[in-house]
Coordinates of C-alpha atoms in Angstrom, one line a residue:
Chain A
M1 CA 99.3 122.5 120.3
S2 CA 97.6 122.1 123.7
I3 CA 96.3 124.9 125.7
Y4 CA 98.4 123.6 128.5
P5 CA 102.1 124.3 128.0
A6 CA 103.0 121.5 130.4
V7 CA 101.2 118.9 128.2
D8 CA 103.1 120.2 125.2
A9 CA 106.3 119.9 127.1
L10 CA 105.4 116.2 127.9
V11 CA 104.7 115.4 124.3
E12 CA 108.0 117.0 123.2
E13 CA 109.8 115.1 125.9
F14 CA 108.2 111.8 124.8
K15 CA 109.2 112.5 121.2
A16 CA 112.8 113.1 122.4
T17 CA 113.3 110.4 124.9
G18 CA 110.3 108.0 124.8
R19 CA 110.6 104.3 124.0
V20 CA 108.5 102.8 121.2
V21 CA 108.6 99.0 120.6
I22 CA 107.2 97.6 117.4
V23 CA 106.5 93.8 117.4
G24 CA 106.5 92.5 113.9
A25 CA 109.2 93.3 111.3
S26 CA 107.2 93.2 108.2
L27 CA 105.5 95.8 106.0
A28 CA 103.4 97.4 108.8
G29 CA 106.2 97.4 111.3
L30 CA 108.7 99.0 108.9
R31 CA 106.3 101.6 107.6
A32 CA 105.3 102.5 111.2
A33 CA 109.0 103.0 112.1
E34 CA 109.5 105.2 109.1
A35 CA 106.4 107.2 109.9
L36 CA 107.5 107.7 113.5
R37 CA 110.8 109.1 112.4
A38 CA 109.2 111.2 109.7
E39 CA 106.9 112.8 112.3
G40 CA 109.8 113.7 114.6
F41 CA 110.1 110.9 117.0
D42 CA 113.7 110.9 118.1
G43 CA 113.4 108.5 121.0
H44 CA 114.4 104.9 121.3
L45 CA 112.9 102.6 118.7
T46 CA 113.0 98.8 118.9
I47 CA 111.7 96.5 116.1
I48 CA 111.2 92.8 117.0
G49 CA 110.8 90.1 114.4
D50 CA 110.6 86.3 114.6
E51 CA 112.2 85.8 111.2
P52 CA 115.9 86.5 110.8
Y53 CA 115.3 88.8 107.8
E54 CA 114.9 92.5 107.5
P55 CA 111.4 93.5 106.3
Y56 CA 110.4 92.1 102.9
D57 CA 107.4 92.3 100.6
R58 CA 105.1 89.3 100.5
P59 CA 103.0 89.6 97.4
P60 CA 105.8 88.6 95.0
L61 CA 106.3 85.4 97.0
S62 CA 103.4 83.7 95.3
K63 CA 104.2 85.2 91.9
Q64 CA 107.6 86.4 90.7
V65 CA 109.6 84.4 93.2
L66 CA 108.0 81.1 92.2
K67 CA 109.1 81.9 88.6
G68 CA 112.7 82.3 89.7
V69 CA 113.2 85.8 91.1
P70 CA 115.3 85.0 94.2
A71 CA 113.3 85.1 97.5
D72 CA 115.9 87.5 99.0
H73 CA 115.2 90.0 96.3
T74 CA 112.0 91.0 98.1
K75 CA 113.5 93.2 100.8
L76 CA 111.4 96.3 101.1
P77 CA 112.8 99.6 99.9
R78 CA 113.5 102.1 102.6
V79 CA 112.2 105.6 102.4
R80 CA 114.3 106.9 105.3
A81 CA 116.8 105.8 107.9
I82 CA 115.0 104.7 111.0
D83 CA 117.8 104.2 113.5
A84 CA 116.2 101.3 115.2
D85 CA 117.4 98.6 117.5
W86 CA 116.6 95.5 115.4
R87 CA 115.8 92.3 117.3
L88 CA 115.5 89.9 114.4
G89 CA 115.2 86.1 114.6
V90 CA 113.7 86.2 118.1
A91 CA 110.0 86.0 118.7
A92 CA 108.0 88.0 121.2
T93 CA 106.5 85.5 123.6
G94 CA 104.6 87.6 126.1
L95 CA 103.3 91.0 127.1
D96 CA 103.2 92.4 130.6
R97 CA 101.0 95.5 130.4
A98 CA 101.5 96.4 134.1
A99 CA 105.3 96.5 133.7
K100 CA 105.0 97.8 130.1
Q101 CA 107.4 95.1 128.9
V102 CA 107.5 92.7 126.0
R103 CA 109.1 89.3 126.7
L104 CA 111.2 87.7 124.1
A105 CA 111.9 84.0 123.4
N106 CA 115.5 84.4 124.6
G107 CA 114.3 85.7 127.9
D108 CA 115.0 89.4 127.3
Q109 CA 112.4 92.0 128.5
I110 CA 112.0 95.1 126.4
R111 CA 110.4 98.1 128.1
Y112 CA 108.0 100.3 126.1
D113 CA 106.1 103.6 126.6
R114 CA 104.2 102.9 123.3
L115 CA 103.8 99.5 121.8
L116 CA 102.7 98.6 118.2
I117 CA 101.4 95.1 117.7
A118 CA 102.0 94.1 114.1
T119 CA 102.6 90.4 114.3
G120 CA 100.3 89.6 111.4
S121 CA 99.4 86.0 110.5
R122 CA 101.0 82.8 109.5
A123 CA 100.0 80.1 107.0
R124 CA 97.5 77.6 108.3
P125 CA 99.3 74.3 108.3
W126 CA 98.0 71.0 106.9
F127 CA 95.9 69.6 109.7
N128 CA 97.7 66.3 110.0
P129 CA 101.2 67.0 111.4
A130 CA 102.7 63.7 110.2
E131 CA 101.4 64.3 106.7
A132 CA 102.5 68.0 106.8
A133 CA 106.0 66.8 107.6
L134 CA 106.3 64.8 104.3
Q135 CA 108.8 66.1 101.9
G136 CA 107.1 67.9 99.1
V137 CA 104.3 69.3 101.3
F138 CA 104.4 73.1 101.5
T139 CA 102.6 76.2 102.8
I140 CA 103.5 79.6 101.5
R141 CA 103.7 82.8 103.6
T142 CA 107.3 83.5 104.3
R143 CA 110.4 84.1 102.2
D144 CA 111.8 80.7 103.2
D145 CA 108.5 79.0 102.2
A146 CA 108.6 80.6 98.8
A147 CA 112.3 79.7 98.3
R148 CA 111.5 76.0 99.1
L149 CA 108.4 75.9 96.9
Q150 CA 110.3 77.5 94.0
E151 CA 113.0 74.9 94.3
A152 CA 110.4 72.1 94.3
L153 CA 108.7 73.6 91.2
A154 CA 111.9 74.1 89.4
A155 CA 112.7 70.4 89.9
G156 CA 109.9 69.6 87.5
P157 CA 107.3 67.6 89.5
A158 CA 105.0 65.4 87.5
R159 CA 102.0 67.0 89.2
V160 CA 101.4 69.8 91.7
L161 CA 98.3 69.6 94.0
V162 CA 97.1 72.9 95.4
I163 CA 94.7 72.5 98.3
G164 CA 92.5 75.6 98.6
A165 CA 91.6 77.9 95.8
G166 CA 91.8 81.3 97.5
F167 CA 94.0 84.0 96.0
V168 CA 97.3 82.4 97.0
G169 CA 96.3 79.0 95.8
S170 CA 95.0 80.3 92.5
E171 CA 98.1 82.4 91.9
V172 CA 100.3 79.4 92.5
A173 CA 98.2 77.3 90.2
S174 CA 98.6 80.0 87.6
I175 CA 102.4 80.0 88.0
C176 CA 102.5 76.2 87.7
R177 CA 100.7 76.4 84.4
E178 CA 103.1 79.1 83.2
L179 CA 105.9 76.8 84.2
G180 CA 104.3 74.0 82.1
L181 CA 103.5 71.9 85.2
A182 CA 100.4 69.8 85.5
V183 CA 98.4 71.1 88.4
T184 CA 95.3 69.9 90.3
V185 CA 93.4 72.4 92.5
A186 CA 91.1 70.9 95.1
E187 CA 88.6 73.4 96.7
R188 CA 86.0 72.6 99.3
G189 CA 83.8 75.5 98.2
S190 CA 81.8 75.8 95.1
A191 CA 84.3 77.9 93.2
P192 CA 87.8 79.5 93.4
L193 CA 87.8 82.8 95.3
V194 CA 84.3 82.2 96.4
G195 CA 84.9 83.5 100.0
A196 CA 86.3 86.8 98.9
L197 CA 84.3 87.5 95.7
G198 CA 81.3 85.2 95.8
G199 CA 80.0 82.5 93.5
V200 CA 79.1 84.6 90.5
I201 CA 82.7 85.8 90.2
G202 CA 84.0 82.5 91.4
A203 CA 82.4 80.7 88.4
I204 CA 84.3 83.0 86.1
A205 CA 87.5 82.3 88.0
A206 CA 86.8 78.6 87.7
D207 CA 86.4 78.9 83.9
M208 CA 89.7 80.7 83.8
Q209 CA 91.5 77.9 85.6
C210 CA 90.0 75.2 83.4
D211 CA 90.8 77.2 80.2
H212 CA 94.4 77.3 81.4
G213 CA 94.6 73.5 81.8
V214 CA 94.1 73.4 85.6
D215 CA 92.5 70.1 86.8
L216 CA 90.0 71.9 89.1
R217 CA 88.1 69.8 91.6
L218 CA 85.3 71.7 93.3
G219 CA 83.2 70.8 96.4
V220 CA 85.9 68.3 97.5
G221 CA 88.3 68.2 100.4
V222 CA 91.5 66.4 100.7
T223 CA 91.2 63.9 103.4
S224 CA 94.8 62.5 103.6
L225 CA 98.2 62.7 102.0
E226 CA 100.3 59.6 101.5
G227 CA 104.0 59.4 101.3
D228 CA 106.4 56.8 99.9
A229 CA 109.1 54.8 101.8
S230 CA 111.5 57.7 101.7
G231 CA 109.0 60.1 103.2
H232 CA 108.1 62.0 100.1
V233 CA 104.5 62.8 99.4
R234 CA 103.1 60.9 96.4
R235 CA 99.3 60.8 96.6
A236 CA 96.3 62.6 98.0
Q237 CA 92.9 61.0 98.9
L238 CA 89.9 63.2 98.1
S239 CA 86.6 63.3 99.9
D240 CA 84.8 62.1 96.8
G241 CA 86.8 58.9 96.9
T242 CA 89.2 59.7 94.1
T243 CA 92.9 60.0 94.4
V244 CA 95.4 62.5 92.9
D245 CA 99.0 61.5 92.3
A246 CA 101.2 64.5 93.1
D247 CA 104.8 65.0 94.2
V248 CA 104.4 68.6 95.3
V249 CA 101.4 69.6 97.5
L250 CA 100.7 73.2 98.5
A251 CA 98.3 73.6 101.4
S252 CA 96.9 77.1 100.9
L253 CA 94.2 77.1 103.6
G254 CA 94.3 80.7 104.7
S255 CA 96.0 82.1 107.7
I256 CA 96.2 82.0 111.5
R257 CA 96.7 85.3 113.3
N258 CA 99.7 85.5 115.5
T259 CA 98.0 86.4 118.8
E260 CA 99.3 83.6 121.0
W261 CA 102.0 85.7 122.5
L262 CA 99.3 88.1 123.8
E263 CA 97.6 85.4 125.9
G264 CA 97.2 86.6 129.4
A265 CA 97.9 90.2 128.5
G266 CA 94.2 91.2 128.9
L267 CA 93.7 92.5 125.4
A268 CA 90.8 91.9 123.0
A269 CA 93.0 89.3 121.2
G270 CA 91.9 86.0 119.9
V271 CA 91.6 83.9 116.7
S272 CA 90.1 86.8 114.8
G273 CA 92.9 89.2 115.6
V274 CA 93.4 92.1 118.0
G275 CA 90.5 94.5 118.3
C276 CA 91.3 98.2 118.1
D277 CA 89.5 101.5 117.6
A278 CA 89.5 103.3 114.3
G279 CA 92.6 105.2 115.7
C280 CA 94.5 101.9 115.9
R281 CA 94.5 101.9 119.7
A282 CA 94.1 98.3 121.1
L283 CA 91.0 97.4 123.0
D284 CA 91.5 95.5 126.2
I285 CA 89.5 92.3 126.8
N286 CA 86.6 94.2 128.2
G287 CA 86.4 96.3 125.0
V288 CA 87.9 99.4 126.8
V289 CA 90.4 101.3 124.7
T290 CA 94.0 101.3 125.9
D291 CA 96.3 104.4 125.7
S292 CA 99.7 103.0 125.0
I293 CA 99.1 99.9 122.8
Y294 CA 98.4 100.2 119.0
V295 CA 97.6 97.6 116.4
A296 CA 98.3 97.6 112.6
G297 CA 98.3 95.2 109.7
D298 CA 96.7 91.8 109.2
I299 CA 96.2 91.3 112.9
A300 CA 94.1 94.4 113.5
R301 CA 90.3 94.4 113.6
T302 CA 88.8 97.8 113.5
P303 CA 85.3 99.2 113.3
H304 CA 84.5 100.6 109.8
P305 CA 81.9 103.4 109.5
L306 CA 81.1 102.5 105.9
Y307 CA 80.3 98.9 106.9
E308 CA 77.9 99.5 109.8
Y309 CA 80.8 100.0 112.2
Q310 CA 81.5 96.2 112.1
F311 CA 84.9 95.2 113.1
L312 CA 86.8 94.3 110.0
S313 CA 90.1 92.5 109.5
M314 CA 91.5 93.9 106.3
E315 CA 94.3 91.6 105.4
H316 CA 95.6 93.6 102.5
W317 CA 98.8 95.3 101.6
D318 CA 97.3 98.8 101.7
N319 CA 95.9 98.2 105.2
A320 CA 99.3 97.4 106.5
V321 CA 100.8 100.6 105.0
L322 CA 98.0 103.0 106.0
G323 CA 97.3 101.4 109.3
A324 CA 100.9 101.7 110.3
E325 CA 101.1 105.4 109.3
V326 CA 98.0 106.2 111.3
A327 CA 99.1 104.2 114.3
A328 CA 102.5 105.8 114.3
H329 CA 101.0 109.3 114.0
N330 CA 98.5 108.7 116.9
M331 CA 101.3 107.2 119.1
I332 CA 103.0 110.6 119.3
T333 CA 100.0 112.9 119.0
L334 CA 97.5 114.4 121.5
E335 CA 93.8 113.5 121.2
A336 CA 92.8 116.6 119.2
D337 CA 95.2 115.8 116.4
R338 CA 94.6 112.1 116.1
W339 CA 93.8 110.5 112.7
P340 CA 91.2 107.8 112.0
H341 CA 92.2 104.8 109.9
L342 CA 89.4 105.0 107.4
L343 CA 90.7 102.8 104.6
L344 CA 88.6 101.8 101.7
P345 CA 90.4 98.4 101.3
T346 CA 91.7 97.5 97.9
F347 CA 93.6 94.5 96.6
W348 CA 94.9 93.0 93.4
S349 CA 95.7 89.5 92.2
G350 CA 97.4 88.6 88.9
Q351 CA 96.5 85.2 87.8
F352 CA 96.0 83.3 84.5
G353 CA 96.9 86.5 82.6
V354 CA 94.2 88.5 84.2
N355 CA 94.5 91.4 86.7
I356 CA 91.8 91.0 89.3
K357 CA 91.3 94.1 91.4
S358 CA 88.8 95.0 94.0
V359 CA 87.8 97.9 96.2
G360 CA 85.5 97.9 99.2
V361 CA 84.4 94.8 101.1
C362 CA 82.9 92.5 98.5
S363 CA 81.6 89.9 101.0
F364 CA 79.6 92.6 102.7
G365 CA 77.4 92.7 99.7
D366 CA 74.7 90.2 98.8
E367 CA 74.0 91.2 95.3
I368 CA 76.2 91.8 92.3
V369 CA 75.7 93.5 88.9
F370 CA 78.0 93.6 85.9
T371 CA 78.4 97.3 85.0
Q372 CA 81.0 97.4 82.2
G373 CA 82.8 95.2 79.7
S374 CA 82.3 91.6 78.8
V375 CA 82.5 88.5 81.1
K376 CA 83.2 86.4 78.0
Q377 CA 86.3 88.4 77.2
R378 CA 87.2 88.5 80.9
R379 CA 87.4 92.3 80.8
F380 CA 84.7 93.7 83.0
A381 CA 83.7 95.6 86.1
A382 CA 81.0 94.5 88.6
A383 CA 79.5 96.2 91.6
Y384 CA 78.4 94.6 94.9
G385 CA 75.4 96.0 96.7
R386 CA 73.6 95.6 100.0
R387 CA 70.3 97.1 101.0
G388 CA 70.2 99.4 98.0
R389 CA 73.7 100.8 98.2
I390 CA 77.0 100.0 96.6
V391 CA 79.6 98.5 99.0
A392 CA 82.3 97.1 96.7
A393 CA 83.4 96.5 93.2
V394 CA 85.6 94.0 91.4
T395 CA 87.4 94.4 88.0
F396 CA 89.0 91.9 85.7
D397 CA 91.5 93.7 83.5
H398 CA 89.5 96.9 84.0
G399 CA 91.5 98.4 86.8
K400 CA 91.4 101.9 85.4
W401 CA 87.8 102.1 86.4
L402 CA 88.3 101.1 90.0
E403 CA 88.5 104.7 91.2
Y404 CA 85.1 105.5 89.7
Y405 CA 83.6 102.8 91.9
A406 CA 85.7 103.7 94.9
D407 CA 84.2 107.2 94.7
L408 CA 80.6 105.7 94.6
I409 CA 81.3 103.4 97.6
E410 CA 82.7 106.3 99.6
R411 CA 79.6 108.3 98.9
S412 CA 77.3 105.3 99.7
A413 CA 75.8 105.7 96.3
P414 CA 72.7 103.7 95.3
F415 CA 72.9 100.1 94.0
P416 CA 72.7 99.2 91.2
P417 CA 75.1 102.1 90.6
P418 CA 74.9 104.4 87.5
A419 CA 77.1 102.7 85.0
P420 CA 79.5 104.9 83.1
G421 CA 78.0 105.5 79.7
F422 CA 80.5 103.3 77.9
D423 CA 81.1 99.7 77.3
R424 CA 77.9 98.6 79.0
P425 CA 77.1 94.9 79.1
A426 CA 73.8 93.7 77.6
D427 CA 72.4 92.5 80.9
M428 CA 72.6 94.8 83.9
T429 CA 70.3 93.0 86.3
P430 CA 71.5 92.5 89.8
V431 CA 71.7 88.9 90.9
P432 CA 72.6 87.3 94.2
A433 CA 76.4 87.4 94.8
E434 CA 76.4 83.9 96.2
F435 CA 78.7 84.2 99.1
P436 CA 79.0 81.0 101.1
D437 CA 76.9 80.8 104.2
P438 CA 79.2 81.8 107.0
G439 CA 77.7 79.0 109.0
G440 CA 76.4 78.9 112.5
P441 CA 78.2 80.1 115.6
T442 CA 81.4 78.2 116.2
A443 CA 80.3 77.3 119.7
M444 CA 83.8 77.8 120.9
A445 CA 83.6 80.7 123.3
E446 CA 86.8 82.5 123.9
V447 CA 85.6 85.0 126.4
V448 CA 83.3 84.8 129.4
L449 CA 82.0 87.4 131.7
T450 CA 82.5 87.3 135.5
G451 CA 81.8 89.5 138.5
H452 CA 78.7 91.5 139.4
D453 CA 79.8 94.7 141.1
P454 CA 80.8 97.3 138.4
S455 CA 84.3 97.4 139.9
E456 CA 84.7 93.6 139.6
R457 CA 82.8 93.0 136.4
Q458 CA 85.1 91.8 133.6
A459 CA 85.6 89.6 130.6
Q460 CA 87.9 86.7 130.9
Y461 CA 89.8 84.9 128.2
M462 CA 89.4 81.2 127.8
P463 CA 92.1 80.1 125.4
R464 CA 91.1 77.5 122.8
R465 CA 93.3 74.5 122.8
R466 CA 93.8 72.1 119.9
L467 CA 94.7 68.8 121.3
G468 CA 94.2 65.7 119.2
P469 CA 91.2 65.4 117.0
A470 CA 88.9 68.4 117.4
V471 CA 86.0 67.8 119.7
S472 CA 83.3 70.4 119.3
P473 CA 82.2 71.8 122.7
D474 CA 78.8 72.2 121.0
S475 CA 78.4 68.4 120.6
S476 CA 79.5 67.6 124.1
T477 CA 77.0 70.2 125.5
R478 CA 74.3 68.5 123.5
K479 CA 75.2 65.1 124.9
R480 CA 75.0 66.4 128.4
G481 CA 71.6 68.0 127.6
V482 CA 70.3 64.7 126.3
S483 CA 71.4 62.7 129.3
Chain B
M1 CA 118.6 98.4 94.1
R2 CA 115.3 97.8 95.7
I3 CA 112.0 98.9 94.2
I4 CA 108.4 98.4 95.0
V5 CA 105.3 99.0 92.9
D6 CA 102.0 99.9 94.6
L7 CA 99.9 97.5 92.6
N8 CA 96.7 99.0 94.0
R9 CA 97.7 102.2 92.3
C10 CA 99.2 100.6 89.1
Q11 CA 96.7 100.7 86.3
G12 CA 98.8 98.9 83.7
Y13 CA 99.8 101.9 81.6
A14 CA 103.0 100.0 81.0
Q15 CA 105.3 103.0 80.5
C16 CA 107.7 101.2 82.8
V17 CA 107.7 98.1 80.6
F18 CA 108.8 100.2 77.7
L19 CA 111.5 102.1 79.6
A20 CA 112.9 99.2 81.6
P21 CA 111.9 96.0 79.9
D22 CA 114.3 93.9 81.8
V23 CA 112.7 94.9 85.1
F24 CA 109.0 95.3 84.4
E25 CA 106.7 93.0 82.4
L26 CA 103.0 92.7 81.9
H27 CA 101.4 89.4 82.7
G28 CA 98.4 89.5 80.3
E29 CA 97.0 93.0 79.5
E30 CA 97.1 94.7 82.8
A31 CA 98.8 92.7 85.6
L32 CA 102.3 94.0 86.2
R33 CA 105.2 91.8 87.4
Y34 CA 108.6 93.2 88.2
D35 CA 111.9 92.3 89.7
P36 CA 111.9 93.9 93.1
N37 CA 115.7 93.9 93.3
P38 CA 117.1 94.8 89.8
D39 CA 120.8 95.1 89.1
Q40 CA 122.4 98.4 89.8
A41 CA 123.0 98.8 86.1
Q42 CA 119.3 99.2 85.7
R43 CA 119.1 102.2 88.0
L44 CA 118.9 104.9 85.3
R45 CA 116.2 103.0 83.4
V46 CA 114.2 102.3 86.6
T47 CA 114.5 105.9 87.7
R48 CA 113.1 107.0 84.3
A49 CA 110.3 104.4 84.6
A50 CA 109.4 105.7 88.1
A51 CA 109.3 109.2 86.8
A52 CA 107.2 108.3 83.8
C53 CA 104.6 106.3 85.7
P54 CA 101.3 108.2 85.1
V55 CA 100.0 107.1 88.6
Q56 CA 103.4 107.3 90.4
A57 CA 103.1 103.8 91.6
I58 CA 106.9 103.0 91.6
A59 CA 109.0 103.7 94.7
L60 CA 112.7 103.3 94.8
D61 CA 114.8 102.7 97.9
R62 CA 116.9 105.6 99.1
L63 CA 119.3 103.4 100.9
D64 CA 122.3 104.7 98.9
E65 CA 121.4 108.2 100.0
M66 CA 121.5 107.1 103.6
E67 CA 124.7 106.5 105.5
A68 CA 126.5 103.3 104.7
G69 CA 124.8 100.2 106.0
G70 CA 121.6 102.1 106.1
A71 CA 119.6 99.0 107.0
A72 CA 120.0 100.1 110.6

């Protein structure tokens, strides 16, 4: 309640007659819509989605669906009726903040009072478009992707090649082995899962893959894919000079955030997502918070108090659910009652018969210590630390202990943490966690500053264009410098 | 019917696997896999499984409690 009755009346009027537009009809978009209705929003609600399907759950797509559960069985359960105007199968293509309108691919303009950006990310395609177009080359992100890959796997290919050993690639490799298919996994890094969990855990994941009969090639990239006369992929060339014969190729190269439609809208949007405050309010390109635009799900980058207030993208299921609820709440609430989105991120991945779970941000740590169980038996817990405090934990078939570590992380407990007095490993010495070097700056500026007077000073977006072979601006600058 | 299991919350107690074995299965010792859209004939079993889950990780859709065509 506000001390100003007129403000309360405005809030009530907004809840009764306001217009909320949600762009993105996946987990975050649906949960936000349900939360809005649960909190008493009775106004007009529009949900825009580029896929023709009602919201579905993605985690089963790289697991159950590939084993034969139909892809259309993943529609998300509804917790309440949301009485929305669904605009499915039509992408949002632009945002006009001055007119408060979202532009759609079919030319329609949808007006909003409050906007939720939840457009998530898409699979990074194979870099060579001609090779990507070969039959038998797949990515996996959507329902249709999963249905096509399932069909290809069910046809009994002689060998599957998985490019990239992140969680999705590793899960698909696991399913291939369950289906009795020969599978090669090619990973540029030193180990599977190395980006998310570091080299120490990655080495264990590598052993798991090898024990299950995966032909694992580490430290190699795939340089090209070759097709036969009918346009079906048959072979891959690897950077170490070897070749792999495969008739199904999955490119699991991570994701690209769907921010292109926000170009020119003046928001803090770019390849790393859309920046927002911890209350899910979008930042404009100058870093100033907006009042009517909110962000949730994979596309959101938000400062996290536990991690030195760094802007984090938490591309996990729980982030979509909780972020959507917080964004929805804050959309229809006055400042004094707003909620912060303070998620301790968690995720899971079932692969090769092991349940891998994690809490916190592992890659924020630089040391790791095994605290429980046995690496040999692949039943263990390990904690990640940075500067003497615990920042994350990972478990292999030890998920019941995750809450214990979550509690320590929330309290910024010392690292190495006190191990529960049970099932302790022989060696509890912290070692480097071996995350890959994030590398130097990309030298691809997206934003420049212009103007001198405070009223003119502003950031300006310089969209990155990918035309033909990538030319690094860094190298061209150096050439100019030399000449 | 539609179901979803919060696999962050799931700790592999496997009560659901005993109560609705055609819907839930364990992959290894702890990783749960399930059919997110089991046949309506499984409703009673799935409802019991959801009730028995020690960490209450299983959510059932309430579409049939909504008006017909509740997808709107």
